[in-house]
């Protein structure tokens, strides 16, 4: 399916520039032979992803457009997460995002969207507003995401916790979390 998605994504990019996707253009972008492109375009047409006419080009159908837009969104979510949240170098983030965009399920993407929501330009609607432990004011919260190393202390997703003076309170016990970990503990207000 990954190869199919790469073709749909390429056709999407060409269409976004205002053109019909021609075999030669697709071959150039994917670095494959035109004969391979023609073969794949026929398959994509049979699968209902594109409308294809030899010598005229290919246009995404509604079904193809939905897949291409999902892949594009996945890429953008991963890239933003790697760069902005984890501080990964842009080139590495790009390579990882290109790989993961094809295999991530919607639950993973949804959780990542929630994590990057404050700095997100990927789509118009962000699921929920989250705070890092370092940003959280005193109050009650539920843990959205946290490093696995804090699990032994009871800090895990869906756990209700309290923040008092910058200190995390779990089951009535104050827990000092290292400053280096606080940005990875994501909380949602109760």
Short mmCIF file of C-alpha atoms in Angstrom, two decimals:
data_model
loop_
_atom_site.label_atom_id
_atom_site.label_comp_id
_atom_site.label_asym_id
_atom_site.label_seq_id
_atom_site.Cartn_x
_atom_site.Cartn_y
_atom_site.Cartn_z
CA UNK A 1 0.00 0.00 0.00
CA UNK A 2 2.95 2.33 0.66
CA UNK A 3 3.83 2.49 -3.04
CA UNK A 4 0.20 3.26 -3.93
CA UNK A 5 0.21 6.06 -1.36
CA UNK A 6 3.45 7.50 -2.77
CA UNK A 7 1.84 7.72 -6.20
CA UNK A 8 -1.32 9.30 -4.81
CA UNK A 9 0.75 11.80 -2.86
CA UNK A 10 2.76 12.69 -5.97
CA UNK A 11 -0.38 13.14 -8.06
CA UNK A 12 -1.80 15.29 -5.26
CA UNK A 13 1.30 17.52 -5.27
CA UNK A 14 1.14 17.95 -9.05
CA UNK A 15 -2.58 18.75 -8.91
CA UNK A 16 -1.97 21.30 -6.14
CA UNK A 17 0.34 23.16 -8.53
CA UNK A 18 -2.62 23.48 -10.92
CA UNK A 19 -1.66 20.78 -13.41
CA UNK A 20 -2.95 17.40 -14.48
CA UNK A 21 -0.52 14.67 -13.41
CA UNK A 22 1.21 13.40 -16.53
CA UNK A 23 3.20 10.18 -16.69
CA UNK A 24 6.46 12.04 -17.35
CA UNK A 25 5.96 14.36 -14.35
CA UNK A 26 5.17 11.48 -12.01
CA UNK A 27 8.13 9.46 -13.29
CA UNK A 28 10.45 12.41 -12.69
CA UNK A 29 9.24 13.03 -9.15
CA UNK A 30 9.37 9.36 -8.15
CA UNK A 31 12.53 8.59 -10.13
CA UNK A 32 10.95 5.61 -11.94
CA UNK A 33 10.50 4.66 -15.59
CA UNK A 34 7.47 6.06 -17.42
CA UNK A 35 6.38 2.50 -18.26
CA UNK A 36 6.23 1.70 -14.51
CA UNK A 37 4.14 4.82 -13.95
CA UNK A 38 1.70 3.84 -16.71
CA UNK A 39 1.31 0.40 -15.17
CA UNK A 40 0.65 1.87 -11.71
CA UNK A 41 -1.77 4.48 -13.07
CA UNK A 42 -3.83 1.70 -14.64
CA UNK A 43 -3.90 -0.12 -11.28
CA UNK A 44 -4.84 3.05 -9.39
CA UNK A 45 -7.62 3.67 -11.88
CA UNK A 46 -8.94 0.11 -11.41
CA UNK A 47 -8.83 0.64 -7.63
CA UNK A 48 -10.91 3.80 -7.96
CA UNK A 49 -8.23 6.21 -6.72
CA UNK A 50 -7.76 8.14 -9.96
CA UNK A 51 -9.32 8.90 -13.29
CA UNK A 52 -6.68 8.15 -15.91
CA UNK A 53 -6.56 8.73 -19.63
CA UNK A 54 -3.36 7.76 -21.47
CA UNK A 55 -1.53 10.79 -22.93
CA UNK A 56 -3.80 13.15 -20.98
CA UNK A 57 -2.86 12.30 -17.40
CA UNK A 58 -4.36 11.38 -14.07
CA UNK A 59 -6.64 13.18 -11.63
CA UNK A 60 -7.46 12.00 -8.13
CA UNK A 61 -10.98 10.80 -7.42
CA UNK A 62 -12.62 11.67 -4.11
CA UNK A 63 -11.34 8.34 -2.73
CA UNK A 64 -7.80 9.08 -3.92
CA UNK A 65 -7.91 12.62 -2.59
CA UNK A 66 -8.93 11.38 0.87
CA UNK A 67 -5.97 8.99 1.00
CA UNK A 68 -3.51 11.63 -0.27
CA UNK A 69 -4.73 14.23 2.22
CA UNK A 70 -4.48 11.72 5.08
CA UNK A 71 -0.89 10.89 4.12
CA UNK A 72 0.01 14.58 3.84
CA UNK A 73 -1.51 15.27 7.25
CA UNK A 74 0.34 12.32 8.80
CA UNK A 75 3.62 13.61 7.39
CA UNK A 76 3.04 17.13 8.74
CA UNK A 77 2.04 15.84 12.19
CA UNK A 78 5.13 13.63 12.48
CA UNK A 79 7.44 16.34 11.16
CA UNK A 80 6.11 18.95 13.59
CA UNK A 81 6.29 16.47 16.49
CA UNK A 82 9.88 15.47 15.73
CA UNK A 83 11.11 19.02 15.16
CA UNK A 84 9.13 21.08 17.66
CA UNK A 85 8.48 18.63 20.47
CA UNK A 86 11.54 16.39 20.34
CA UNK A 87 14.00 18.88 18.81
CA UNK A 88 15.07 16.51 16.03
CA UNK A 89 17.09 18.01 13.17
CA UNK A 90 14.92 18.91 10.15
CA UNK A 91 16.56 16.48 7.70
CA UNK A 92 16.20 13.55 10.09
CA UNK A 93 12.63 14.58 10.97
CA UNK A 94 11.79 14.65 7.26
CA UNK A 95 13.19 11.16 6.66
CA UNK A 96 11.39 9.69 9.68
CA UNK A 97 8.13 11.42 8.79
CA UNK A 98 8.27 10.11 5.21
CA UNK A 99 8.57 6.59 6.55
CA UNK A 100 5.98 6.80 9.32
CA UNK A 101 3.31 8.68 7.33
CA UNK A 102 2.34 5.41 5.66
CA UNK A 103 2.16 3.13 8.69
CA UNK A 104 0.68 5.19 11.52
CA UNK A 105 -2.85 4.46 12.58
CA UNK A 106 -5.38 7.17 13.37
CA UNK A 107 -5.08 6.70 17.14
CA UNK A 108 -1.36 7.54 17.01
CA UNK A 109 -1.96 10.54 14.77
CA UNK A 110 -4.76 11.75 17.03
CA UNK A 111 -2.52 11.57 20.12
CA UNK A 112 0.33 13.33 18.33
CA UNK A 113 -2.10 16.02 17.16
CA UNK A 114 -3.07 16.63 20.77
CA UNK A 115 0.58 16.90 21.77
CA UNK A 116 1.45 19.46 19.08
CA UNK A 117 -1.92 21.27 19.19
CA UNK A 118 -0.63 24.55 20.62
CA UNK A 119 1.86 25.12 17.80
CA UNK A 120 -0.06 23.36 15.06
CA UNK A 121 -0.86 24.55 11.56
CA UNK A 122 -1.56 21.07 10.19
CA UNK A 123 -5.34 21.34 10.15
CA UNK A 124 -8.04 23.76 11.27
CA UNK A 125 -9.21 21.84 14.32
CA UNK A 126 -7.06 20.69 17.21
CA UNK A 127 -8.46 18.03 19.49
CA UNK A 128 -7.67 19.44 22.91
CA UNK A 129 -5.51 21.89 24.74
CA UNK A 130 -2.70 20.34 26.72
CA UNK A 131 -0.13 21.81 29.05
CA UNK A 132 3.31 20.57 29.92
CA UNK A 133 4.00 20.03 33.62
CA UNK A 134 6.32 23.05 33.55
CA UNK A 135 3.45 25.25 32.29
CA UNK A 136 0.70 23.90 34.53
CA UNK A 137 -0.67 26.15 37.25
CA UNK A 138 -1.93 24.77 40.53
CA UNK A 139 -4.99 22.59 40.00
CA UNK A 140 -6.29 19.16 39.08
CA UNK A 141 -5.38 17.45 35.83
CA UNK A 142 -5.42 14.17 34.03
CA UNK A 143 -2.18 12.90 32.48
CA UNK A 144 -2.34 12.75 28.69
CA UNK A 145 1.21 11.54 28.02
CA UNK A 146 4.33 11.01 30.10
CA UNK A 147 7.72 9.33 29.90
CA UNK A 148 7.68 5.65 30.72
CA UNK A 149 10.31 6.28 33.41
CA UNK A 150 7.61 7.96 35.54
CA UNK A 151 5.22 5.03 35.38
CA UNK A 152 6.61 3.43 38.58
CA UNK A 153 5.70 6.64 40.40
CA UNK A 154 2.12 6.33 39.09
CA UNK A 155 2.39 8.97 36.36
CA UNK A 156 0.76 7.48 33.29
CA UNK A 157 -1.93 8.38 30.75
CA UNK A 158 -5.45 8.79 32.18
CA UNK A 159 -4.15 9.16 35.76
CA UNK A 160 -5.72 12.01 37.72
CA UNK A 161 -3.06 14.17 39.39
CA UNK A 162 -2.70 17.53 41.09
CA UNK A 163 -0.13 20.28 40.60
CA UNK A 164 0.85 22.29 43.69
CA UNK A 165 3.55 24.93 43.41
CA UNK A 166 5.10 23.23 40.38
CA UNK A 167 5.17 19.88 42.17
CA UNK A 168 3.19 16.92 40.87
CA UNK A 169 0.98 15.21 43.43
CA UNK A 170 0.10 11.59 42.62
CA UNK A 171 -2.24 9.70 44.95
CA UNK A 172 -1.50 12.25 47.70
CA UNK A 173 2.27 11.88 47.36
CA UNK A 174 4.40 14.80 46.15
CA UNK A 175 6.67 13.84 43.30
CA UNK A 176 9.61 15.99 42.24
CA UNK A 177 9.96 15.63 38.48
CA UNK A 178 13.29 16.63 36.94
CA UNK A 179 13.12 19.83 34.88
CA UNK A 180 14.39 17.89 31.86
CA UNK A 181 11.31 15.61 32.04
CA UNK A 182 8.64 18.22 32.79
CA UNK A 183 8.19 19.17 29.14
CA UNK A 184 7.35 15.55 28.33
CA UNK A 185 4.57 15.27 30.92
CA UNK A 186 1.42 16.49 29.18
CA UNK A 187 -1.64 17.35 31.23
CA UNK A 188 -5.26 18.16 30.45
CA UNK A 189 -7.27 20.22 32.96
CA UNK A 190 -10.11 18.41 34.72
#
